[in-house]
Every structure is written in structure tokens, then in C-alpha cells.
mmCIF file of C-alpha atoms and ligand atoms in Angstrom:
data_model
loop_
_atom_site.group_PDB
_atom_site.id
_atom_site.type_symbol
_atom_site.label_atom_id
_atom_site.label_comp_id
_atom_site.label_asym_id
_atom_site.label_seq_id
_atom_site.Cartn_x
_atom_site.Cartn_y
_atom_site.Cartn_z
ATOM 1 C CA UNK U 76 22.331 -45.022 174.056
ATOM 2 C CA UNK U 77 24.206 -44.597 170.816
ATOM 3 C CA UNK U 78 25.702 -47.423 168.853
ATOM 4 C CA UNK U 79 28.457 -46.395 166.419
ATOM 5 C CA UNK U 80 29.261 -48.552 163.439
ATOM 6 C CA UNK U 81 32.796 -47.675 162.451
ATOM 7 C CA UNK U 82 33.768 -50.209 159.859
ATOM 8 C CA UNK U 83 32.165 -52.217 157.014
ATOM 9 C CA UNK U 84 29.453 -54.632 158.264
ATOM 10 C CA UNK U 85 26.498 -56.079 156.346
ATOM 11 C CA UNK U 86 24.260 -53.205 155.182
ATOM 12 C CA UNK U 87 21.271 -54.756 157.058
ATOM 13 C CA UNK U 88 23.061 -54.292 160.465
ATOM 14 C CA UNK U 89 21.930 -50.707 161.272
ATOM 15 C CA UNK U 90 18.287 -51.825 160.817
ATOM 16 C CA UNK U 91 18.883 -54.970 162.947
ATOM 17 C CA UNK U 92 20.407 -52.865 165.822
ATOM 18 C CA UNK U 93 17.710 -50.194 165.927
ATOM 19 C CA UNK U 94 15.813 -52.253 168.599
ATOM 20 C CA UNK U 95 18.652 -51.669 171.053
ATOM 21 C CA UNK U 96 19.486 -47.960 170.562
ATOM 22 C CA UNK U 97 20.080 -45.097 168.071
ATOM 23 C CA UNK U 98 22.502 -46.364 165.513
ATOM 24 C CA UNK U 99 24.957 -44.108 163.494
ATOM 25 C CA UNK U 100 27.675 -44.701 160.979
ATOM 26 C CA UNK U 101 28.987 -41.095 161.501
ATOM 27 C CA UNK U 102 32.368 -41.649 163.092
ATOM 28 C CA UNK U 103 32.421 -37.943 164.114
ATOM 29 C CA UNK U 104 30.006 -38.951 166.837
ATOM 30 C CA UNK U 105 32.520 -41.232 168.624
ATOM 31 C CA UNK U 106 32.481 -38.974 171.710
ATOM 32 C CA UNK U 107 28.746 -39.685 172.130
ATOM 33 C CA UNK U 108 28.938 -43.477 171.536
ATOM 34 C CA UNK U 109 28.381 -46.127 174.262
ATOM 35 C CA UNK U 110 28.939 -49.088 171.922
ATOM 36 C CA UNK U 111 31.333 -49.071 168.987
ATOM 37 C CA UNK U 112 31.394 -51.792 166.399
ATOM 38 C CA UNK U 113 34.685 -52.214 164.527
ATOM 39 C CA UNK U 114 36.255 -54.707 162.290
ATOM 40 C CA UNK U 115 39.996 -54.539 161.438
ATOM 41 C CA UNK U 116 40.110 -51.091 159.877
ATOM 42 C CA UNK U 117 39.562 -48.911 162.989
ATOM 43 C CA UNK U 118 42.493 -49.025 165.355
ATOM 44 C CA UNK U 119 41.105 -48.771 168.850
ATOM 45 C CA UNK U 120 44.286 -47.281 170.277
ATOM 46 C CA UNK U 121 44.625 -45.510 173.658
ATOM 47 C CA UNK U 122 44.235 -42.203 171.879
ATOM 48 C CA UNK U 123 41.049 -43.391 170.097
ATOM 49 C CA UNK U 124 39.698 -44.672 173.342
ATOM 50 C CA UNK U 125 40.373 -41.341 174.997
ATOM 51 C CA UNK U 126 38.243 -39.725 172.336
ATOM 52 C CA UNK U 127 35.272 -41.826 173.357
ATOM 53 C CA UNK U 128 34.537 -40.860 176.981
ATOM 54 C CA UNK U 129 31.158 -42.534 177.099
ATOM 55 C CA UNK U 130 32.269 -45.802 175.596
ATOM 56 C CA UNK U 131 31.247 -49.031 177.492
ATOM 57 C CA UNK U 132 31.629 -51.740 174.951
ATOM 58 C CA UNK U 133 33.753 -52.438 171.790
ATOM 59 C CA UNK U 134 32.575 -55.209 169.602
ATOM 60 C CA UNK U 135 35.108 -56.449 167.104
ATOM 61 C CA UNK U 136 33.273 -58.163 164.327
ATOM 62 C CA UNK U 137 35.649 -60.907 163.533
ATOM 63 C CA UNK U 138 38.420 -62.811 165.205
ATOM 64 C CA UNK U 139 41.777 -61.083 165.803
ATOM 65 C CA UNK U 140 41.782 -58.458 168.576
ATOM 66 C CA UNK U 141 45.139 -56.990 167.714
ATOM 67 C CA UNK U 142 43.546 -53.718 166.583
ATOM 68 C CA UNK U 143 42.178 -53.103 170.084
ATOM 69 C CA UNK U 144 44.472 -51.770 172.871
ATOM 70 C CA UNK U 145 43.067 -54.201 175.490
ATOM 71 C CA UNK U 146 45.079 -52.538 178.354
ATOM 72 C CA UNK U 147 43.713 -48.997 177.589
ATOM 73 C CA UNK U 148 40.140 -50.421 177.334
ATOM 74 C CA UNK U 149 40.488 -52.285 180.655
ATOM 75 C CA UNK U 150 41.771 -49.229 182.461
ATOM 76 C CA UNK U 151 38.666 -47.355 181.279
ATOM 77 C CA UNK U 152 36.316 -50.271 182.253
ATOM 78 C CA UNK U 153 35.404 -50.832 178.634
ATOM 79 C CA UNK U 154 34.353 -54.322 177.728
ATOM 80 C CA UNK U 155 35.735 -55.803 174.510
ATOM 81 C CA UNK U 156 33.977 -58.695 172.689
ATOM 82 C CA UNK U 157 34.508 -60.316 169.292
ATOM 83 C CA UNK U 158 32.619 -62.779 167.153
ATOM 84 C CA UNK U 159 35.192 -65.610 166.908
ATOM 85 C CA UNK U 160 33.012 -68.404 165.473
ATOM 86 C CA UNK U 161 31.542 -66.527 162.410
ATOM 87 C CA UNK U 162 34.498 -66.137 160.102
ATOM 88 C CA UNK U 163 36.137 -69.697 160.048
ATOM 89 C CA UNK U 164 34.553 -70.980 156.796
ATOM 90 C CA UNK U 165 34.992 -67.618 155.013
ATOM 91 C CA UNK U 166 38.652 -67.463 155.794
ATOM 92 C CA UNK U 167 39.376 -71.214 155.261
ATOM 93 C CA UNK U 168 37.741 -70.948 151.836
ATOM 94 C CA UNK U 169 40.045 -68.097 150.848
ATOM 95 C CA UNK U 170 43.162 -69.835 152.339
ATOM 96 C CA UNK U 171 42.237 -72.904 150.144
ATOM 97 C CA UNK U 172 41.577 -70.690 147.131
ATOM 98 C CA UNK U 173 45.099 -69.248 147.554
ATOM 99 C CA UNK U 174 46.546 -72.590 147.998
ATOM 100 C CA UNK U 175 44.843 -73.953 144.859
ATOM 101 C CA UNK U 176 45.887 -70.893 142.777
ATOM 102 C CA UNK U 177 49.607 -71.711 143.139
ATOM 103 C CA UNK U 178 50.036 -75.301 141.710
ATOM 104 C CA UNK U 179 47.259 -74.680 139.170
ATOM 105 C CA UNK U 180 48.979 -71.515 137.856
ATOM 106 C CA UNK U 181 45.670 -69.764 137.884
ATOM 107 C CA UNK U 182 47.020 -66.191 138.073
ATOM 108 C CA UNK U 183 49.742 -66.739 135.397
ATOM 109 C CA UNK U 184 47.326 -68.499 133.077
ATOM 110 C CA UNK U 185 44.652 -65.881 133.400
ATOM 111 C CA UNK U 186 46.982 -62.903 133.071
ATOM 112 C CA UNK U 187 48.774 -64.373 129.959
ATOM 113 C CA UNK U 188 45.388 -64.846 128.235
ATOM 114 C CA UNK U 189 43.671 -61.719 129.396
ATOM 115 C CA UNK U 190 46.479 -59.254 129.511
ATOM 116 C CA UNK U 191 48.954 -60.549 126.930
ATOM 117 C CA UNK U 192 46.740 -62.596 124.566
ATOM 118 C CA UNK U 193 48.994 -65.721 125.111
ATOM 119 C CA UNK U 194 47.709 -69.300 125.225
ATOM 120 C CA UNK U 195 50.338 -71.012 127.381
ATOM 121 C CA UNK U 196 49.003 -74.517 127.055
ATOM 122 C CA UNK U 197 52.491 -76.104 126.613
ATOM 123 C CA UNK U 198 54.446 -73.752 128.882
ATOM 124 C CA UNK U 199 52.412 -73.903 132.085
ATOM 125 C CA UNK U 200 53.218 -77.051 134.050
ATOM 126 C CA UNK U 201 50.664 -77.672 136.849
ATOM 127 C CA UNK U 202 51.279 -79.751 140.020
ATOM 128 C CA UNK U 203 48.641 -81.224 142.364
ATOM 129 C CA UNK U 204 47.828 -80.900 146.043
ATOM 130 C CA UNK U 205 46.948 -84.572 146.106
ATOM 131 C CA UNK U 206 49.353 -86.501 148.413
ATOM 132 C CA UNK U 207 51.298 -83.327 149.293
ATOM 133 C CA UNK U 208 51.922 -82.458 153.008
ATOM 134 C CA UNK U 209 50.176 -79.405 154.438
ATOM 135 C CA UNK U 210 51.661 -77.902 157.584
ATOM 136 C CA UNK U 211 49.181 -75.856 159.594
ATOM 137 C CA UNK U 212 50.715 -73.374 162.088
ATOM 138 C CA UNK U 213 48.001 -73.152 164.707
ATOM 139 C CA UNK U 214 45.106 -75.502 164.713
ATOM 140 C CA UNK U 215 42.162 -73.432 165.926
ATOM 141 C CA UNK U 216 38.889 -72.752 164.212
ATOM 142 C CA UNK U 217 40.055 -71.542 160.812
ATOM 143 C CA UNK U 218 42.855 -74.067 160.475
ATOM 144 C CA UNK U 219 40.403 -76.862 161.417
ATOM 145 C CA UNK U 220 38.226 -75.851 158.445
ATOM 146 C CA UNK U 221 41.264 -75.775 156.146
ATOM 147 C CA UNK U 222 42.293 -79.240 157.397
ATOM 148 C CA UNK U 223 38.963 -80.714 156.552
ATOM 149 C CA UNK U 224 39.208 -79.342 152.968
ATOM 150 C CA UNK U 225 42.786 -80.497 152.621
ATOM 151 C CA UNK U 226 41.780 -84.016 153.656
ATOM 152 C CA UNK U 227 39.074 -84.029 150.930
ATOM 153 C CA UNK U 228 41.888 -83.175 148.420
ATOM 154 C CA UNK U 229 43.921 -86.141 149.559
ATOM 155 C CA UNK U 230 46.588 -84.096 151.428
ATOM 156 C CA UNK U 231 48.430 -85.295 154.515
ATOM 157 C CA UNK U 232 47.677 -82.731 157.213
ATOM 158 C CA UNK U 233 50.090 -81.838 159.969
ATOM 159 C CA UNK U 234 49.709 -79.132 162.596
ATOM 160 C CA UNK U 235 51.848 -77.443 165.165
ATOM 161 C CA UNK U 236 50.063 -75.742 168.053
ATOM 162 C CA UNK U 237 51.549 -75.729 171.570
ATOM 163 C CA UNK U 238 48.159 -75.042 173.127
ATOM 164 C CA UNK U 239 46.326 -77.910 171.586
ATOM 165 C CA UNK U 240 46.763 -81.509 172.845
ATOM 166 C CA UNK U 241 44.452 -83.421 170.437
ATOM 167 C CA UNK U 242 43.052 -82.856 166.925
ATOM 168 C CA UNK U 243 40.570 -84.897 164.920
ATOM 169 C CA UNK U 244 41.566 -83.266 161.605
ATOM 170 C CA UNK U 245 45.431 -83.000 161.805
ATOM 171 C CA UNK U 246 48.409 -85.022 163.024
ATOM 172 C CA UNK U 247 50.016 -82.794 165.655
ATOM 173 C CA UNK U 248 53.776 -82.438 165.557
ATOM 174 C CA UNK U 249 55.755 -81.319 168.652
ATOM 175 C CA UNK U 250 57.863 -78.653 167.098
ATOM 176 C CA UNK U 251 57.660 -76.027 164.448
ATOM 177 C CA UNK U 252 61.028 -77.348 163.204
ATOM 178 C CA UNK U 253 59.398 -80.635 162.433
ATOM 179 C CA UNK U 254 56.505 -79.018 160.736
ATOM 180 C CA UNK U 255 58.685 -76.876 158.570
ATOM 181 C CA UNK U 256 60.965 -79.787 157.577
ATOM 182 C CA UNK U 257 57.925 -82.013 156.452
ATOM 183 C CA UNK U 258 55.538 -79.553 154.837
ATOM 184 C CA UNK U 259 55.179 -78.918 151.036
ATOM 185 C CA UNK U 260 52.537 -76.319 151.842
ATOM 186 C CA UNK U 261 52.581 -74.202 155.005
ATOM 187 C CA UNK U 262 49.441 -72.255 156.005
ATOM 188 C CA UNK U 263 49.387 -69.694 158.848
ATOM 189 C CA UNK U 264 46.418 -69.532 161.297
ATOM 190 C CA UNK U 265 47.900 -67.990 164.412
ATOM 191 C CA UNK U 266 46.860 -64.824 166.217
ATOM 192 C CA UNK U 267 49.465 -61.901 166.192
ATOM 193 C CA UNK U 268 51.274 -62.091 169.574
ATOM 194 C CA UNK U 269 54.821 -61.672 170.931
ATOM 195 C CA UNK U 270 55.425 -65.307 169.978
ATOM 196 C CA UNK U 271 54.153 -65.236 166.528
ATOM 197 C CA UNK U 272 55.298 -61.801 165.378
ATOM 198 C CA UNK U 273 58.145 -62.341 162.835
ATOM 199 C CA UNK U 274 57.974 -66.189 163.236
ATOM 200 C CA UNK U 275 58.503 -66.684 159.507
ATOM 201 C CA UNK U 276 62.017 -65.324 159.409
ATOM 202 C CA UNK U 277 65.445 -66.268 157.763
ATOM 203 C CA UNK U 278 66.034 -69.015 160.337
ATOM 204 C CA UNK U 279 62.512 -70.463 160.060
ATOM 205 C CA UNK U 280 62.739 -70.498 156.229
ATOM 206 C CA UNK U 281 66.076 -72.271 156.305
ATOM 207 C CA UNK U 282 64.319 -75.216 158.095
ATOM 208 C CA UNK U 283 61.577 -75.508 155.445
ATOM 209 C CA UNK U 284 61.736 -77.765 152.352
ATOM 210 C CA UNK U 285 63.182 -76.222 149.176
ATOM 211 C CA UNK U 286 60.419 -75.051 146.962
ATOM 212 C CA UNK U 287 57.893 -74.776 149.832
ATOM 213 C CA UNK U 288 54.613 -72.786 149.319
ATOM 214 C CA UNK U 289 53.475 -70.402 152.184
ATOM 215 C CA UNK U 290 49.932 -69.422 152.461
ATOM 216 C CA UNK U 291 49.015 -66.568 154.962
ATOM 217 C CA UNK U 292 45.529 -65.692 156.047
ATOM 218 C CA UNK U 293 46.671 -65.101 159.526
ATOM 219 C CA UNK U 294 48.507 -61.861 160.050
ATOM 220 C CA UNK U 295 51.066 -60.070 157.907
ATOM 221 C CA UNK U 296 53.263 -59.201 160.812
ATOM 222 C CA UNK U 297 53.969 -62.906 161.402
ATOM 223 C CA UNK U 298 56.281 -62.571 158.464
ATOM 224 C CA UNK U 299 59.715 -60.818 158.213
ATOM 225 C CA UNK U 300 58.997 -59.396 154.800
ATOM 226 C CA UNK U 301 62.678 -58.914 153.763
ATOM 227 C CA UNK U 302 63.531 -62.439 154.699
ATOM 228 C CA UNK U 303 60.644 -63.872 152.773
ATOM 229 C CA UNK U 304 61.326 -61.692 149.750
ATOM 230 C CA UNK U 305 64.912 -62.875 149.622
ATOM 231 C CA UNK U 306 63.702 -66.560 149.869
ATOM 232 C CA UNK U 307 61.255 -65.920 147.003
ATOM 233 C CA UNK U 308 64.001 -64.486 144.852
ATOM 234 C CA UNK U 309 66.345 -67.438 145.500
ATOM 235 C CA UNK U 310 63.488 -69.968 144.871
ATOM 236 C CA UNK U 311 63.886 -71.495 148.350
ATOM 237 C CA UNK U 312 60.189 -70.417 148.783
ATOM 238 C CA UNK U 313 58.407 -71.255 145.510
ATOM 239 C CA UNK U 314 55.366 -68.997 146.197
ATOM 240 C CA UNK U 315 53.787 -66.776 148.795
ATOM 241 C CA UNK U 316 50.044 -66.483 148.646
ATOM 242 C CA UNK U 317 48.763 -63.912 151.159
ATOM 243 C CA UNK U 318 45.619 -62.052 152.219
ATOM 244 C CA UNK U 319 47.357 -60.228 155.059
ATOM 245 C CA UNK U 320 50.030 -57.534 155.126
ATOM 246 C CA UNK U 321 52.282 -55.683 157.534
ATOM 247 C CA UNK U 322 49.857 -52.832 157.189
ATOM 248 C CA UNK U 323 46.454 -52.376 155.299
ATOM 249 C CA UNK U 324 47.176 -51.474 152.575
ATOM 250 C CA UNK U 325 50.881 -52.465 152.382
ATOM 251 C CA UNK U 326 53.470 -49.710 152.113
ATOM 252 C CA UNK U 327 54.478 -49.343 148.501
ATOM 253 C CA UNK U 328 58.044 -50.030 149.492
ATOM 254 C CA UNK U 329 57.068 -53.486 150.991
ATOM 255 C CA UNK U 330 59.596 -55.923 149.359
ATOM 256 C CA UNK U 331 56.824 -58.487 148.877
ATOM 257 C CA UNK U 332 55.035 -56.301 146.383
ATOM 258 C CA UNK U 333 58.051 -56.549 143.998
ATOM 259 C CA UNK U 334 59.086 -60.150 144.899
ATOM 260 C CA UNK U 335 58.396 -62.941 142.393
ATOM 261 C CA UNK U 336 55.652 -65.550 142.826
ATOM 262 C CA UNK U 337 53.510 -63.527 145.276
ATOM 263 C CA UNK U 338 49.748 -63.939 145.006
ATOM 264 C CA UNK U 339 47.994 -61.124 146.779
ATOM 265 C CA UNK U 340 44.454 -60.388 148.013
ATOM 266 C CA UNK U 341 43.575 -57.229 150.071
ATOM 267 C CA UNK U 342 42.617 -58.666 153.407
ATOM 268 C CA UNK U 343 39.229 -60.048 152.354
ATOM 269 C CA UNK U 344 39.335 -63.265 154.235
ATOM 270 C CA UNK U 345 36.389 -62.410 156.512
ATOM 271 C CA UNK U 346 34.520 -60.391 153.805
ATOM 272 C CA UNK U 347 32.151 -62.985 152.277
ATOM 273 C CA UNK U 348 28.533 -61.898 152.076
ATOM 274 C CA UNK U 349 27.495 -64.859 154.180
ATOM 275 C CA UNK U 350 30.081 -64.128 156.838
ATOM 276 C CA UNK U 351 29.129 -60.434 157.254
ATOM 277 C CA UNK U 352 25.481 -61.766 157.782
ATOM 278 C CA UNK U 353 26.785 -64.219 160.522
ATOM 279 C CA UNK U 354 28.947 -61.523 162.077
ATOM 280 C CA UNK U 355 25.803 -59.297 162.256
ATOM 281 C CA UNK U 356 23.814 -62.121 164.004
ATOM 282 C CA UNK U 357 26.634 -62.599 166.591
ATOM 283 C CA UNK U 358 26.707 -58.775 167.256
ATOM 284 C CA UNK U 359 22.902 -58.924 167.718
ATOM 285 C CA UNK U 360 23.242 -61.886 170.178
ATOM 286 C CA UNK U 361 26.025 -60.134 172.001
ATOM 287 C CA UNK U 362 23.979 -56.972 172.464
ATOM 288 C CA UNK U 363 21.048 -59.005 173.667
ATOM 289 C CA UNK U 364 23.192 -60.630 176.401
ATOM 290 C CA UNK U 365 24.988 -57.349 177.184
ATOM 291 C CA UNK U 366 21.684 -55.572 177.853
ATOM 292 C CA UNK U 367 20.675 -58.079 180.557
HETATM 293 P P1 NAD L 573 41.646 -69.569 166.942
HETATM 294 O O1 NAD L 573 41.891 -68.791 168.265
HETATM 295 O O2 NAD L 573 40.444 -70.577 166.869
HETATM 296 O O3 NAD L 573 43.014 -70.350 166.579
HETATM 297 C C1 NAD L 573 44.224 -69.866 166.720
HETATM 298 C C2 NAD L 573 45.198 -70.970 167.114
HETATM 299 O O4 NAD L 573 46.579 -70.496 167.130
HETATM 300 C C3 NAD L 573 44.854 -71.514 168.592
HETATM 301 O O5 NAD L 573 44.553 -72.896 168.476
HETATM 302 C C4 NAD L 573 46.120 -71.281 169.215
HETATM 303 O O6 NAD L 573 46.436 -72.228 170.317
HETATM 304 C C5 NAD L 573 47.105 -71.195 168.289
HETATM 305 N N1 NAD L 573 48.386 -70.512 168.602
HETATM 306 C C6 NAD L 573 48.547 -69.378 169.353
HETATM 307 N N2 NAD L 573 49.879 -69.124 169.407
HETATM 308 C C7 NAD L 573 50.496 -70.072 168.735
HETATM 309 C C8 NAD L 573 51.960 -70.323 168.365
HETATM 310 N N3 NAD L 573 52.916 -69.484 168.926
HETATM 311 N N4 NAD L 573 52.230 -71.365 167.548
HETATM 312 C C9 NAD L 573 51.230 -72.196 167.115
HETATM 313 N N5 NAD L 573 49.917 -71.977 167.356
HETATM 314 C C10 NAD L 573 49.633 -70.952 168.202
HETATM 315 O O7 NAD L 573 41.577 -68.356 165.911
HETATM 316 P P2 NAD L 573 41.025 -68.572 164.351
HETATM 317 O O8 NAD L 573 39.551 -68.163 164.352
HETATM 318 O O9 NAD L 573 41.383 -69.869 163.785
HETATM 319 O O10 NAD L 573 41.807 -67.340 163.685
HETATM 320 C C11 NAD L 573 43.185 -67.355 163.612
HETATM 321 C C12 NAD L 573 43.778 -66.011 163.077
HETATM 322 O O11 NAD L 573 43.358 -65.785 161.752
HETATM 323 C C13 NAD L 573 43.233 -64.757 163.875
HETATM 324 O O12 NAD L 573 43.904 -64.572 165.067
HETATM 325 C C14 NAD L 573 43.534 -63.729 162.973
HETATM 326 O O13 NAD L 573 44.756 -63.169 163.089
HETATM 327 C C15 NAD L 573 43.363 -64.363 161.562
HETATM 328 N N6 NAD L 573 42.182 -64.001 160.748
HETATM 329 C C16 NAD L 573 42.387 -63.491 159.562
HETATM 330 C C17 NAD L 573 41.234 -63.039 158.768
HETATM 331 C C18 NAD L 573 41.395 -62.423 157.412
HETATM 332 O O14 NAD L 573 40.615 -61.715 156.989
HETATM 333 N N7 NAD L 573 42.419 -62.968 156.633
HETATM 334 C C19 NAD L 573 39.980 -63.201 159.310
HETATM 335 C C20 NAD L 573 39.836 -63.795 160.588
HETATM 336 C C21 NAD L 573 40.988 -64.243 161.280
#
């Protein structure tokens, strides 16, 4: 059996997998592979699957399965697994980091000192997260971790999730409209689906408070980029802090790259050292069970 590691995992993983089979990181050997390990970079399209005639199992190290063509895999009888539990703390900490960067002016202050030699002590006015309302879109694993951290900061935490009936960490609201109308900060934690694609559009933004801050560690395609860029220019949305993009990397023409008050990270939510080790352990567990 050949296990092909397609994307970036912890560097200890090849050694940890040797007990199961031969392990390679040479993607040219896809046609020989029976197990493929991917994160979000490799797109497991129908064409990619057709190029892997021996493939029996795809393991997506991480949460979202939107880079795997589930239908094409099913038609070929290929099992698809992921490691949903590992990444929650890593992503939640980045979401919180992005959320803290906005009211604390961390990027402006740093860039002014470092790049322009300016000491903007009087000019930069901070605000606090304390007693602000956080609106979570989706209240799954990652949002749950964000909610706990927000509570520790003294925020009021609301969440909208039509598939969840009870939450210990957030007050559930029945509609997105209500969430949008009450939140000072909105943080997105939904998978990409037909329902969530483009959910932050002109009409949705119109329902939000003036000067709202949007944090996105979910998926870039949940945003209609042109609509959000317009709202950033008008000031309706005060800031957009995002780890995720329409594509990785974003197209240079993406209106969000040029829009004001956008804080950007290059899809590193799951990429903490600790998380890559946890993902590796979940991959090992999956292979142990799969072999039985
Ligand atoms: P999860 O499955 O635990 O939670 C997702 C929640 O979204 C669920 O509770 C679900 O009911 C809810 N949901 C689905 N459709 C909805 C809708 N239309 N409106 C409101 N809620 C809806 O997943 P998770 O582990 O919390 O991850 C959430 C998402 O975060 C992933 O699907 C992925 O897209 C993204 N993610 C990003 C990174 C990163 O590197 N930035 C890393 C991991 C995951």
C-alpha cells in the first residue's frame, strides 16, 4: 500500500505513518496511491480522482470538505474522512486575534511605528470588546471556542444556527436578521454550502449595525466581495478581518485587497504547530481503524 501526503502536515507525520505502509510526498505518484492525505491546498476534483485509479481513502486533515468532490469520490467507492475535532482551538484563537486587532488598532499602530517612524499615541483611539455584542454565524466546534473566549472578555454572545437547538455558550437567536441587527462584531463559522455561499451580501449588510466589524475564519466564498468592499468604503462596515479568501491566494483584482480597513491573514487558521500535531494523531487513529 502507498500513502501519499499531498499537502503540508507536521513534519513528523511520514515517520508516524510508516507502520501502515510506504509513505511518499511525491505527488507524481498519485496514480499508485491507495490513501491520499490532503489539507485545503489540494483540490480533489473529479479529474484529480480520475488520476488516482488505486485510491481507496482520502483523509482531509482539517474540517471543511469543500475541496473534495464527494460525489465523484462516492461514485468510485472512495471513502472520505476528515479530522473535525483537532482544529477548533487553533482557529478560534486566530478568530479572536483578528477580532482583538481591530479595536486595539494593532496593525495601524505597528505599521506607523515600524514602517513610517510615527508614534501615534494621541491619534489612535482604541475601543474595547468589553460589553460589546458578538454575533456568531454557526455555533459548532470553532464558534463554541470563540464564544468561551468572548465571555471571558465580558462580551454578550449571540449565535444563529438553524441546526442547533441549545447552546451552553451563546444565546441563540431565531433569525440571521436578528443576529445582524444586534451584533457589534460578527464572526463567521459556517461551512461553505449552497445556503452559506454569498450569505454576506448587500442585503445582509444593510441589516447590520452601522460600523459593524466582521471577522471571517470560515470560508471566503460566504462573502460577496464587491458588496463588502463597497460597505467598507462607505463605513457601513468599519472593518473586515479575514483569514479566508475567495481563492487561495486571492486574485490580485479582489476588491477586498484594495478596500479600507481590511486585516488579512493567508488562511493560517488551522496551521498552529500544536494543531498540526493533533491532526497527525487523528490521521493515525483513522488509519488504525480503517485497517481493521
Ligand atoms: P462545525 O461543523 O462544528 O460547525 C459548523 C456549524 O455551522 C454547525 O453547527 C452547523 O449547524 C452550522 N451551520 C451550517 N449551515 C448553517 C447556516 N446556513 N447558518 C448558520 N449555521 C449553519 O464546524 P467547525 O469545526 O466549527 O468549522 C466551521 C468552518 O470553519 C468549517 O466548515 C470551515 O469552513 C472553517 N474552517 C476554517 C479554517 C481556517 O483555516 N480558517 C480551519 C478550519 C475550519
